[in-house]
Short mmCIF file of C-alpha atoms (C1' of nucleotides) in Angstrom, two decimals:
data_model
loop_
_atom_site.label_atom_id
_atom_site.label_comp_id
_atom_site.label_asym_id
_atom_site.label_seq_id
_atom_site.Cartn_x
_atom_site.Cartn_y
_atom_site.Cartn_z
CA MET A 1 -0.15 0.22 0.06
CA LEU A 2 1.11 3.23 -0.99
CA GLN A 3 1.41 5.83 1.75
CA VAL A 4 -0.75 8.99 1.11
CA PRO A 5 1.46 11.27 1.82
CA PHE A 6 4.22 10.37 -0.57
CA ILE A 7 0.86 10.14 -3.10
CA ARG A 8 0.43 14.02 -2.52
CA GLU A 9 3.63 15.38 -2.52
CA HIS A 10 5.14 13.25 -5.57
CA LYS A 11 2.16 13.06 -7.46
CA ASP A 12 3.06 13.61 -10.89
CA LEU A 13 6.13 10.75 -10.41
CA VAL A 14 3.75 8.34 -9.07
CA ILE A 15 1.59 9.03 -12.22
CA ALA A 16 4.49 8.78 -14.32
CA ARG A 17 5.97 5.35 -12.98
CA LEU A 18 2.99 3.41 -12.62
CA ALA A 19 2.67 4.01 -16.40
CA LYS A 20 5.22 1.68 -16.80
CA ARG A 21 2.81 -0.86 -15.61
CA ASN A 22 0.92 0.40 -18.55
CA ILE A 23 -1.86 1.61 -15.95
CA ASP A 24 -3.33 5.61 -16.60
CA ALA A 25 -3.42 6.38 -12.76
CA SER A 26 -3.97 10.07 -12.82
CA LYS A 27 -7.68 9.38 -11.93
CA MET A 28 -7.46 7.01 -9.50
CA ILE A 29 -4.61 9.19 -7.93
CA ASP A 30 -6.85 12.31 -8.03
CA ASP A 31 -9.11 10.53 -6.07
CA VAL A 32 -7.15 9.62 -2.94
CA ILE A 33 -5.72 12.88 -2.88
CA GLY A 34 -9.30 14.09 -2.77
CA LEU A 35 -10.58 11.32 -0.45
CA ASP A 36 -7.79 12.27 2.02
CA GLU A 37 -8.56 15.90 1.77
CA ASP A 38 -12.31 14.64 3.10
CA ARG A 39 -11.09 12.62 5.35
CA ARG A 40 -8.97 14.81 7.12
CA ARG A 41 -11.72 17.79 7.17
CA MET A 42 -13.95 15.19 8.67
CA GLN A 43 -11.49 14.24 11.17
CA THR A 44 -10.96 18.04 12.31
CA GLU A 45 -14.66 18.56 12.22
CA LEU A 46 -15.45 15.21 14.75
CA ASP A 47 -12.46 16.05 16.65
CA ASN A 48 -13.75 19.63 17.65
CA THR A 49 -17.16 18.48 18.51
CA LEU A 50 -15.42 15.64 20.50
CA ALA A 51 -13.62 18.63 22.32
CA GLU A 52 -16.75 20.06 23.02
CA LEU A 53 -18.54 17.28 24.32
CA ASN A 54 -15.57 16.65 26.98
CA THR A 55 -15.48 19.81 27.87
CA LEU A 56 -19.35 19.16 28.89
CA SER A 57 -18.98 16.34 30.20
CA LYS A 58 -16.15 17.67 32.76
CA GLU A 59 -18.43 20.98 33.62
CA ILE A 60 -21.38 18.14 34.02
CA GLY A 61 -19.16 15.89 36.57
CA GLY A 62 -18.26 19.47 38.48
CA LEU A 63 -21.83 20.38 38.46
CA TYR A 64 -23.43 17.34 40.64
CA LYS A 65 -20.37 17.40 42.81
CA SER A 66 -21.71 21.01 44.16
CA GLY A 67 -25.28 19.69 43.97
CA GLU A 68 -26.55 22.00 41.18
CA VAL A 69 -28.47 18.76 39.15
CA GLU A 70 -30.98 21.07 37.37
CA LYS A 71 -27.89 22.76 35.29
CA ALA A 72 -26.55 19.84 35.18
CA ASN A 73 -29.49 18.50 33.65
CA LEU A 74 -29.50 21.10 31.29
CA LEU A 75 -25.75 20.35 29.80
CA LYS A 76 -27.23 17.06 29.46
CA LYS A 77 -29.77 17.99 26.85
CA LYS A 78 -26.77 20.06 24.90
CA THR A 79 -24.89 16.59 24.73
CA SER A 80 -27.24 14.50 23.41
CA GLN A 81 -27.67 17.04 20.44
CA LEU A 82 -23.51 16.73 19.98
CA LYS A 83 -24.07 12.99 20.40
CA GLU A 84 -26.12 13.00 17.15
CA GLN A 85 -23.20 14.88 15.14
CA THR A 86 -20.86 12.94 16.41
CA LYS A 87 -22.17 9.22 15.02
CA GLU A 88 -23.25 10.96 11.73
CA LEU A 89 -19.89 12.54 11.40
CA ASN A 90 -18.22 9.14 12.96
CA GLU A 91 -20.33 7.39 9.92
CA SER A 92 -19.21 9.66 6.80
CA LEU A 93 -15.36 9.77 8.55
CA ASN A 94 -15.85 5.68 8.66
CA ALA A 95 -17.12 5.81 5.01
CA THR A 96 -14.44 8.22 3.58
CA VAL A 97 -11.60 5.82 4.97
CA GLU A 98 -12.87 2.54 4.19
CA ALA A 99 -13.29 4.41 0.38
CA LEU A 100 -9.72 5.45 0.91
CA SER A 101 -8.24 1.97 2.17
CA GLU A 102 -9.89 0.15 -0.47
CA LEU A 103 -8.85 2.61 -3.36
CA LEU A 104 -5.03 2.55 -2.10
CA TYR A 105 -5.62 -1.38 -2.14
CA LYS A 106 -5.88 -1.09 -5.92
CA ILE A 107 -3.32 0.52 -6.53
CA PRO A 108 0.01 -1.26 -6.81
CA ASN A 109 4.06 -0.33 -5.83
CA VAL A 110 5.33 2.69 -7.67
CA PRO A 111 7.93 0.83 -10.14
CA ASN A 112 11.64 1.84 -9.40
CA GLU A 113 13.42 4.30 -12.46
CA ILE A 114 15.04 1.37 -13.79
CA VAL A 115 12.32 -0.55 -14.32
CA PRO A 116 11.70 -1.28 -18.10
CA SER A 117 8.12 -0.33 -19.52
CA GLY A 118 6.56 -2.69 -21.13
CA ASN A 119 3.40 -5.12 -20.93
CA THR A 120 4.76 -9.23 -20.98
CA ASP A 121 7.46 -11.17 -20.13
CA GLU A 122 9.20 -10.47 -23.52
CA ASP A 123 9.82 -7.02 -22.33
CA ASN A 124 11.79 -8.11 -19.47
CA GLU A 125 15.18 -7.16 -19.79
CA GLU A 126 18.21 -9.74 -19.45
CA VAL A 127 20.63 -8.08 -17.71
CA TYR A 128 23.27 -11.31 -17.08
CA ARG A 129 23.53 -14.77 -18.32
CA GLU A 130 26.07 -17.54 -17.26
CA GLY A 131 27.10 -21.38 -17.55
CA ASP A 132 26.79 -23.41 -20.70
CA ILE A 133 24.16 -25.42 -21.89
CA PRO A 134 25.13 -28.79 -21.94
CA VAL A 135 24.65 -30.40 -25.06
CA LEU A 136 22.60 -33.38 -24.72
CA HIS A 137 23.03 -37.14 -26.08
CA GLU A 138 20.90 -38.61 -28.47
CA GLY A 139 17.33 -39.26 -27.10
CA ALA A 140 17.71 -37.28 -23.95
CA LEU A 141 14.58 -36.91 -22.54
CA PRO A 142 12.25 -34.05 -20.69
CA HIS A 143 12.71 -34.48 -16.51
CA TRP A 144 9.08 -35.80 -16.60
CA GLU A 145 10.67 -38.84 -18.65
CA LEU A 146 13.09 -38.74 -16.26
CA ALA A 147 11.49 -39.34 -13.54
CA LYS A 148 9.72 -42.48 -14.74
CA LYS A 149 12.35 -43.90 -16.33
CA TYR A 150 14.12 -44.00 -13.14
CA ASP A 151 11.18 -44.24 -10.94
CA ILE A 152 12.22 -40.92 -8.53
CA ILE A 153 8.65 -39.06 -9.14
CA ASP A 154 5.73 -40.50 -9.33
CA PHE A 155 2.84 -38.41 -10.84
CA GLU A 156 0.33 -40.71 -10.90
CA LEU A 157 0.22 -41.92 -7.71
CA GLY A 158 -0.17 -38.32 -6.69
CA ASN A 159 -3.19 -38.20 -8.67
CA LYS A 160 -4.36 -41.13 -6.89
CA ILE A 161 -3.47 -39.84 -3.55
CA THR A 162 -5.00 -36.10 -3.92
CA GLY A 163 -5.15 -34.61 -7.45
CA ALA A 164 -3.28 -33.27 -10.38
CA GLY A 165 0.14 -31.44 -9.18
CA PHE A 166 0.64 -33.30 -6.23
CA PRO A 167 3.36 -35.44 -7.24
CA VAL A 168 5.06 -37.84 -4.76
CA TYR A 169 8.82 -38.35 -4.60
CA LYS A 170 10.83 -41.75 -3.99
CA GLY A 171 13.84 -42.83 -3.36
CA LYS A 172 16.64 -40.90 -4.68
CA GLY A 173 13.99 -38.26 -6.39
CA ALA A 174 13.04 -38.02 -2.44
CA ARG A 175 16.71 -38.10 -1.24
CA LEU A 176 17.47 -35.41 -3.70
CA GLN A 177 14.64 -32.73 -2.63
CA ARG A 178 15.98 -33.37 1.10
CA ALA A 179 19.33 -32.71 -0.11
CA LEU A 180 18.52 -29.36 -2.07
CA ILE A 181 16.18 -27.87 0.71
CA ALA A 182 19.42 -28.98 3.57
CA TYR A 183 21.59 -27.27 0.77
CA PHE A 184 19.86 -24.04 0.57
CA LEU A 185 19.42 -23.75 4.30
CA ASP A 186 23.36 -24.19 5.10
CA LYS A 187 23.97 -21.92 1.91
CA ASN A 188 21.52 -18.88 3.26
CA THR A 189 22.78 -19.60 7.20
CA ALA A 190 26.09 -19.15 6.04
CA ALA A 191 25.58 -15.69 4.50
CA GLY A 192 24.03 -14.70 7.47
CA TYR A 193 20.28 -15.33 7.17
CA THR A 194 18.65 -16.30 10.27
CA GLU A 195 16.91 -20.02 10.05
CA TYR A 196 13.30 -19.93 10.56
CA GLN A 197 10.21 -22.66 10.81
CA LEU A 198 7.34 -20.73 10.24
CA PRO A 199 3.71 -22.06 10.38
CA HIS A 200 2.30 -23.44 7.11
CA LEU A 201 -1.21 -21.98 7.64
CA VAL A 202 -2.32 -18.47 8.10
CA ASN A 203 -5.10 -16.55 9.63
CA GLU A 204 -7.04 -13.91 7.49
CA ALA A 205 -4.95 -10.93 9.06
CA SER A 206 -1.23 -12.48 7.50
CA GLY A 207 -2.82 -13.02 4.76
CA PHE A 208 -4.19 -9.59 4.27
CA GLY A 209 -0.62 -8.38 5.71
CA THR A 210 1.07 -9.43 2.68
CA GLY A 211 -1.27 -8.65 -0.12
CA GLN A 212 -2.55 -12.16 -0.73
CA LEU A 213 -5.82 -10.97 0.68
CA PRO A 214 -8.48 -9.59 -0.40
CA ASP A 215 -7.34 -10.14 -4.00
CA LYS A 216 -5.65 -13.14 -4.72
CA GLU A 217 -7.78 -15.12 -2.48
CA GLY A 218 -8.97 -17.58 -5.20
CA GLN A 219 -5.08 -18.26 -5.37
CA MET A 220 -4.94 -19.75 -2.09
CA TYR A 221 -5.85 -23.20 -0.66
CA HIS A 222 -8.46 -21.90 2.28
CA VAL A 223 -9.64 -23.95 5.41
CA THR A 224 -13.04 -22.72 6.18
CA GLU A 225 -13.99 -24.72 9.32
CA ASP A 226 -10.71 -22.77 11.08
CA ASN A 227 -10.30 -20.03 8.72
CA LEU A 228 -6.96 -20.08 7.90
CA TYR A 229 -4.89 -19.82 4.55
CA LEU A 230 -2.37 -22.47 3.16
CA ILE A 231 0.92 -20.54 2.62
CA PRO A 232 1.56 -20.03 -1.10
CA THR A 233 5.05 -19.06 -0.25
CA ALA A 234 6.98 -18.86 2.70
CA GLU A 235 6.64 -14.87 2.46
CA VAL A 236 3.47 -14.82 4.60
CA PRO A 237 4.72 -15.94 7.47
CA GLY A 238 7.59 -14.98 7.16
CA THR A 239 6.79 -11.15 6.68
CA ASN A 240 4.20 -11.33 8.92
CA ILE A 241 6.63 -11.97 11.65
CA PHE A 242 7.00 -8.67 11.61
CA ARG A 243 2.88 -7.29 11.07
CA ASP A 244 2.41 -4.13 13.81
CA THR A 245 6.26 -4.03 14.84
CA LEU A 246 8.06 -1.09 16.07
CA LEU A 247 11.92 -1.44 15.84
CA ASN A 248 14.92 0.00 17.02
CA GLU A 249 17.76 1.05 13.32
CA ASN A 250 20.13 -0.79 15.05
CA ASP A 251 18.41 -3.80 14.91
CA LEU A 252 18.47 -3.82 11.24
CA PRO A 253 19.02 -5.41 8.66
CA ILE A 254 17.21 -8.72 9.86
CA ALA A 255 17.99 -11.20 7.22
CA ILE A 256 15.77 -14.40 7.69
CA THR A 257 15.42 -17.91 5.71
CA GLY A 258 12.76 -20.82 5.94
CA TYR A 259 12.07 -23.79 4.06
CA THR A 260 8.04 -24.17 3.86
CA PRO A 261 5.83 -26.39 1.64
CA CYS A 262 3.71 -23.99 -0.51
CA PHE A 263 0.43 -24.12 -1.91
CA ARG A 264 -0.77 -22.73 -4.90
CA ARG A 265 -4.55 -23.50 -6.36
CA GLU A 266 -3.33 -22.19 -10.02
CA ALA A 267 -6.59 -21.58 -10.87
CA GLY A 268 -7.02 -21.08 -14.98
CA SER A 269 -3.73 -22.81 -15.77
CA TYR A 270 -3.27 -25.74 -18.24
CA GLY A 271 -1.40 -26.85 -21.10
CA ALA A 272 2.05 -28.17 -21.99
CA HIS A 273 3.62 -25.72 -19.64
CA VAL A 274 2.17 -27.49 -16.52
CA ARG A 275 3.76 -30.31 -17.65
CA GLY A 276 5.87 -32.56 -15.00
CA LEU A 277 7.20 -30.13 -12.37
CA ASN A 278 6.97 -27.12 -14.49
CA ARG A 279 3.75 -26.14 -12.17
CA LEU A 280 2.31 -27.45 -9.03
CA HIS A 281 -0.22 -27.14 -6.36
CA GLN A 282 2.65 -28.29 -3.76
CA PHE A 283 5.68 -27.90 -3.95
CA ASP A 284 9.04 -26.97 -1.69
CA LYS A 285 10.74 -23.77 -1.48
CA VAL A 286 13.20 -22.02 0.62
CA GLU A 287 12.93 -18.52 0.80
CA ILE A 288 15.48 -15.72 2.05
CA LEU A 289 13.57 -12.64 3.50
CA ARG A 290 15.01 -8.82 4.38
CA VAL A 291 14.33 -5.93 6.51
CA GLU A 292 16.20 -3.51 5.58
CA HIS A 293 16.71 0.57 6.20
CA PRO A 294 15.43 2.24 3.42
CA SER A 295 18.77 3.56 2.15
CA GLN A 296 20.26 0.27 1.82
CA SER A 297 17.62 -1.67 0.66
CA TYR A 298 19.22 -1.28 -2.79
CA ASN A 299 22.21 -2.59 -1.54
CA ALA A 300 20.87 -5.04 -0.08
CA LEU A 301 18.84 -6.37 -2.93
CA ASP A 302 22.08 -6.58 -4.89
CA GLY A 303 22.96 -8.61 -2.17
CA MET A 304 20.45 -11.35 -2.82
CA VAL A 305 20.76 -11.50 -6.42
CA ASN A 306 24.70 -12.20 -5.98
CA HIS A 307 24.09 -14.58 -3.01
CA VAL A 308 21.21 -16.30 -5.51
CA LYS A 309 24.01 -16.20 -8.37
CA SER A 310 26.53 -18.20 -6.15
CA ILE A 311 23.68 -20.78 -5.39
CA LEU A 312 23.61 -21.51 -9.48
CA GLN A 313 27.22 -21.10 -9.63
CA ASP A 314 27.80 -24.18 -7.27
CA LEU A 315 25.15 -25.73 -9.04
CA LYS A 316 26.70 -25.51 -12.72
CA LEU A 317 23.17 -24.95 -14.16
CA PRO A 318 22.78 -22.20 -16.77
CA TYR A 319 20.88 -19.35 -15.90
CA ARG A 320 19.70 -16.00 -16.85
CA ILE A 321 18.68 -12.59 -14.79
CA LEU A 322 15.63 -10.90 -16.40
CA ARG A 323 15.17 -7.74 -14.97
CA LEU A 324 11.19 -7.36 -15.00
CA CYS A 325 9.25 -4.62 -16.69
CA GLY A 326 6.51 -2.91 -15.41
CA GLY A 327 3.64 -5.31 -16.94
CA ASP A 328 4.96 -8.48 -15.63
CA LEU A 329 6.32 -6.79 -12.28
CA GLY A 330 4.31 -8.26 -9.24
CA PHE A 331 1.78 -5.75 -7.86
CA THR A 332 3.41 -5.39 -4.59
CA SER A 333 7.19 -5.18 -5.77
CA ALA A 334 8.97 -2.26 -6.70
CA LEU A 335 11.98 -4.08 -8.69
CA THR A 336 12.47 -7.06 -9.58
CA TYR A 337 14.88 -9.69 -10.83
CA ASP A 338 13.93 -13.18 -12.12
CA PHE A 339 16.50 -15.94 -12.47
CA GLU A 340 15.96 -18.67 -14.95
CA VAL A 341 17.46 -22.02 -15.39
CA PHE A 342 17.47 -23.55 -19.11
CA SER A 343 15.47 -26.34 -19.03
CA THR A 344 17.75 -28.20 -22.13
CA ALA A 345 15.84 -31.07 -22.75
CA GLN A 346 12.33 -28.87 -23.11
CA ASP A 347 14.40 -26.11 -24.30
CA ARG A 348 12.99 -22.89 -22.67
CA TRP A 349 13.74 -21.22 -19.38
CA LEU A 350 12.20 -22.10 -16.13
CA GLU A 351 11.47 -19.32 -13.23
CA ILE A 352 13.63 -20.76 -10.12
CA SER A 353 14.01 -17.36 -8.25
CA SER A 354 12.16 -13.99 -7.94
CA VAL A 355 14.53 -11.40 -5.85
CA SER A 356 12.15 -8.07 -4.91
CA ASN A 357 12.30 -4.93 -3.67
CA PHE A 358 8.92 -4.00 -1.65
CA GLU A 359 10.51 -0.67 -0.35
CA THR A 360 7.70 0.59 2.10
CA PHE A 361 4.79 -1.32 0.37
CA GLN A 362 4.79 -3.77 2.38
CA ALA A 363 5.95 -2.80 5.62
CA ASN A 364 2.76 0.49 5.00
CA ARG A 365 0.21 -2.25 5.23
CA LEU A 366 1.92 -4.42 7.87
CA LYS A 367 2.91 -1.38 10.40
CA LEU A 368 6.42 -2.16 10.19
CA ARG A 369 8.58 0.37 11.46
CA PHE A 370 11.83 1.09 13.00
CA LYS A 371 12.66 3.92 15.43
CA ASN A 372 15.23 6.05 13.31
CA ASN A 373 18.43 7.50 15.30
CA ASN A 374 16.46 11.02 15.21
CA GLY A 375 13.31 9.06 17.30
CA LYS A 376 11.16 9.07 14.64
CA ASN A 377 9.35 6.53 13.43
CA GLU A 378 9.76 5.17 9.99
CA LEU A 379 8.52 2.87 7.66
CA ALA A 380 11.51 0.07 7.16
CA HIS A 381 12.10 -1.38 3.69
CA THR A 382 11.04 -5.50 3.08
CA LEU A 383 12.54 -7.47 0.61
CA ASN A 384 12.21 -11.26 -0.54
CA GLY A 385 13.49 -13.69 -2.98
CA SER A 386 13.79 -17.71 -3.46
CA ALA A 387 17.01 -19.39 -2.34
CA LEU A 388 15.58 -21.65 -4.12
CA ALA A 389 12.53 -22.94 -5.27
CA LEU A 390 12.52 -26.55 -5.74
CA PRO A 391 10.82 -28.15 -8.48
CA ARG A 392 11.83 -26.07 -11.00
CA VAL A 393 15.96 -26.57 -10.03
CA LEU A 394 14.98 -30.34 -9.69
CA ALA A 395 13.87 -30.21 -13.63
CA GLY A 396 17.04 -28.38 -14.32
CA ILE A 397 19.37 -30.67 -12.77
CA LEU A 398 17.19 -34.05 -14.15
CA GLU A 399 17.64 -32.48 -17.53
CA ASN A 400 20.66 -30.94 -17.81
CA TYR A 401 22.80 -33.92 -15.78
CA GLN A 402 21.32 -36.66 -17.84
CA THR A 403 23.76 -38.98 -19.34
CA GLU A 404 23.36 -42.07 -21.70
CA ASP A 405 23.92 -44.40 -18.32
CA GLY A 406 22.46 -41.51 -15.58
CA ILE A 407 21.65 -38.43 -14.27
CA LEU A 408 24.91 -36.92 -12.34
CA ILE A 409 24.34 -34.94 -9.32
CA PRO A 410 25.96 -31.77 -8.99
CA GLU A 411 29.31 -32.24 -6.97
CA ALA A 412 27.96 -29.37 -4.68
CA LEU A 413 25.44 -31.14 -3.52
CA GLN A 414 26.85 -35.04 -3.15
CA SER A 415 27.76 -34.53 0.39
CA TYR A 416 24.24 -33.94 0.79
CA THR A 417 22.91 -36.50 -1.41
CA GLY A 418 25.24 -39.66 -0.43
CA PHE A 419 25.20 -40.71 -4.00
CA SER A 420 26.62 -39.42 -7.24
CA LYS A 421 24.33 -41.13 -9.78
CA ILE A 422 20.91 -41.65 -10.02
CA ASN A 423 20.54 -44.99 -12.50
"C1'" G B 1 -13.33 -30.94 24.20
"C1'" G B 2 -15.35 -29.69 30.12
"C1'" A B 3 -14.39 -26.28 34.54
"C1'" G B 4 -11.90 -21.76 36.47
"C1'" G B 5 -8.79 -17.35 36.13
"C1'" A B 6 -6.55 -13.53 33.77
"C1'" A B 7 -5.51 -9.50 29.62
"C1'" U B 8 -2.92 -2.04 31.67
"C1'" G B 9 3.05 1.71 28.54
"C1'" G B 10 9.63 -1.62 27.03
"C1'" C B 11 8.79 -4.97 31.35
"C1'" A B 12 7.06 -5.84 36.52
"C1'" G B 13 2.39 -4.01 38.54
"C1'" A B 14 -1.56 -0.48 40.91
"C1'" G B 15 -6.09 1.63 39.21
"C1'" U B 16 -13.78 -1.01 40.06
"C1'" G B 17 -17.87 5.50 36.83
"C1'" G B 18 -15.57 11.89 37.03
"C1'" U B 19 -8.74 16.47 36.43
"C1'" C B 20 -6.90 8.41 34.52
"C1'" G B 21 -3.25 8.55 28.95
"C1'" A B 22 -2.99 6.20 33.18
"C1'" A B 23 0.58 5.57 40.63
"C1'" U B 24 5.17 2.84 41.60
"C1'" G B 25 9.73 0.16 40.85
"C1'" C B 26 12.83 -1.47 37.25
"C1'" G B 27 14.68 -0.79 32.31
"C1'" G B 28 16.18 3.50 28.21
"C1'" C B 29 17.69 8.56 27.51
"C1'" A B 30 20.03 13.46 29.30
"C1'" G B 31 22.45 15.91 33.32
"C1'" U B 32 25.39 16.45 38.20
"C1'" C B 33 29.41 14.19 40.02
"C1'" U B 34 33.83 11.19 38.08
"C1'" U B 35 40.32 11.29 34.43
"C1'" G B 36 36.31 7.55 33.07
"C1'" A B 37 33.22 3.75 34.69
"C1'" A B 38 29.57 2.34 38.86
"C1'" A B 39 26.90 4.11 42.47
"C1'" A B 40 23.63 8.34 43.95
"C1'" C B 41 20.88 12.52 42.84
"C1'" U B 42 17.93 15.34 39.43
"C1'" G B 43 15.24 15.42 34.80
"C1'" U B 44 13.24 12.74 30.90
"C1'" U B 45 11.20 8.54 28.34
"C1'" G B 46 4.33 5.05 24.71
"C1'" A B 47 1.25 4.71 19.81
"C1'" G B 48 -1.60 7.06 16.01
"C1'" G B 49 -3.98 11.06 13.86
"C1'" G B 50 -3.72 16.94 13.01
"C1'" U B 51 -1.05 21.40 13.03
"C1'" C B 52 4.36 25.56 10.32
"C1'" A B 53 4.31 24.92 15.44
"C1'" C B 54 0.72 24.76 19.13
"C1'" A B 55 -4.16 23.78 20.01
"C1'" C B 56 -7.02 19.51 19.90
"C1'" C B 57 -8.83 14.15 19.20
"C1'" U B 58 -8.29 8.51 19.36
"C1'" C B 59 -6.10 4.38 21.86
"C1'" C B 60 -5.91 0.51 29.16
"C1'" G B 61 -5.73 -7.81 24.03
"C1'" G B 62 -10.23 -7.19 19.06
"C1'" G B 63 -15.24 -5.62 18.25
"C1'" G B 64 -20.17 -3.72 20.04
"C1'" G B 65 -23.30 -1.37 24.14
"C1'" U B 66 -24.99 1.14 28.89
"C1'" U B 67 -23.69 6.63 30.47
"C1'" C B 68 -23.87 13.33 30.50
"C1'" G B 69 -19.08 10.34 31.72
"C1'" A B 70 -15.40 4.13 30.93
"C1'" A B 71 -8.90 1.39 32.12
"C1'" U B 72 -13.03 0.49 35.58
"C1'" C B 73 -20.31 -1.85 34.18
"C1'" C B 74 -22.75 -5.07 30.42
"C1'" C B 75 -22.06 -8.35 25.74
"C1'" U B 76 -19.31 -10.70 22.14
"C1'" C B 77 -14.60 -12.33 20.30
"C1'" U B 78 -9.52 -13.54 20.28
"C1'" U B 79 -5.08 -15.15 23.17
"C1'" C B 80 -2.62 -16.89 27.56
"C1'" C B 81 -2.33 -19.42 32.38
"C1'" U B 82 -4.43 -23.19 36.01
"C1'" C B 83 -6.81 -27.98 36.37
"C1'" C B 84 -9.22 -32.74 33.84
"C1'" G B 85 -10.33 -35.82 29.24
"C1'" C B 86 -8.33 -36.79 24.28
"C1'" C B 87 -3.13 -37.15 21.77
"C1'" A B 88 2.05 -36.97 17.82
#
RNA sequence: GGAGGAAUGGCAGAGUGGUCGAAUGCGGCAGUCUUGAAAACUGUUGAGGGUCACACCUCCGGGGGUUCGAAUCCCUCUUCCUCCGCCA
C-alpha cells in the first residue's frame, strides 16, 4: 500500500512511474488526494465536536459535585445533540476512510526508475547470463520422462492420493529433494540469514498483511472450518513476523531464511507448460527475506541477487537474470529480478527465483516501522527472494545432468545426497 | 472438548464510574558528580491522527453496548494461564 503523503507530494512521479505498468493512474491518484482531504476535514470536525463534548462532560461532573443538578440536566440536553452529531460525523468519516483504503489497495507499487516499460514477459530485460548449456546425447528426455525412467517421481500416484499437481517423490528423488533443501538452508545461513521454521497455515490478518487478501483470495487454499489459509509462499508467514512491529534502527538489517512447502491453487493454468514439475499445486521452496533501512535496501537487493547467483554457480546450472518490466512486475514490488534456469530437454527457460524489493509497500500495510536515530518512526523496507524454489531446479538438474547411463548429481550436492548418480 | 482465572505503557505492577494517558518500581535517554565507569541524585521517557508549530482528538487485547462521562459496568470475539479429558 502506498503512503498517502508520498502520493500527495509526488503526484506526477507516481503517475509517470505507474505508467510503466501500463496503467493510467491519474484518476485514482486524484481520487486518493480528494478522499484524503475529505478525511482530514471530517476528522478535524469530529475532533472539535468531541472536544466540546469532553468539556461539557467535565462541567457536568463538576455541577453534580456541587449539587447543581438542574444545571447539569440542562447541559445534558446539549450533549445529546452533540452526540448525534458525532455519530453522523463518525459514520461519514468511516465511509471515507474505507473508500480511501479500498482505493489504495487497488494501486500497485511504484516501479523503480530502472524498471523497463512493457506489457509482457517478452519485454523483460535480460541483464545477465552464465553457464554453458550442455549438449545432450541422442535421445535425451524431458524431466517427467526421466522421473519415470528412474522411478524417482510418481505423478500418477499423486493424482490418486490427492489430484493433479501433487507429485510423490520416491527413493533417490525424495533424497535429492531433502538434499536440496538442506543445501539451500546451509548456504543461506552461511550468508547471514537466520533459519526459521514457520507455520504452513496463516490467518486472515496475515494473508491481508502481505497482500494475498483480499485480491488473490482464489489463489490460496482456504480451510473454511478454521478460517485459515495454506501458505502460497514462506513470504506470507515470514513477513508477518513483523506485522505491527516497531524496531530500533540498530536492529536492522534483519535477514531470515526458511523452508516451507507452498500451496497454490493455480486456477486457470493448463497446457504443456504445466507438465511435470513445471507448475504444481504443492511444491517446496526455501525463501530468504530481509528487513532493511530504506537507505540500504537496494544494496541489499544486489546482495540477494549475488547470493542466488552463487547458488546457481555451485550447482553449475545455466541461468539468466531478468529485470522484470512494468507489466510483469508483481503488484507489491518496486523492482524484481527473476532467475531462470535453462531446461535443455524442453528447450525453454524456467523461473526458479524471484528477488524483489518492496520498499515500504508491504511495510505500510504491515505497520512495520523502526525508530530512527532522530527518534522518529519510519517505515522499513522489505525484500524477499527464493533461494531457491525446488521443482524447477530439480527439473533443471535432471535434464541438464542426464547422461546415457544415468543422471549425475552436482558435486555441491553429493555430500547431502550420499550418492553421485541416479541410475 | 469440559471447568475456572487473566489480558493495563519496553518489562513488572497499581488503578472497579469523573482532573487517569494512567501511581510506583525496573529498564532506556539526558544531566550533575567522576580521569573514565559504577553508585547516588535530578530531569526525561508509549503510539496514531492533526498542525508551520501549538491546540485538539483517539488508543488500557479486538469489536459492540450502557452512561452527560468507561481502563473501571454489560455483551461478544481472540489470546494466555491452571485443572480435567484426549493425543504426535
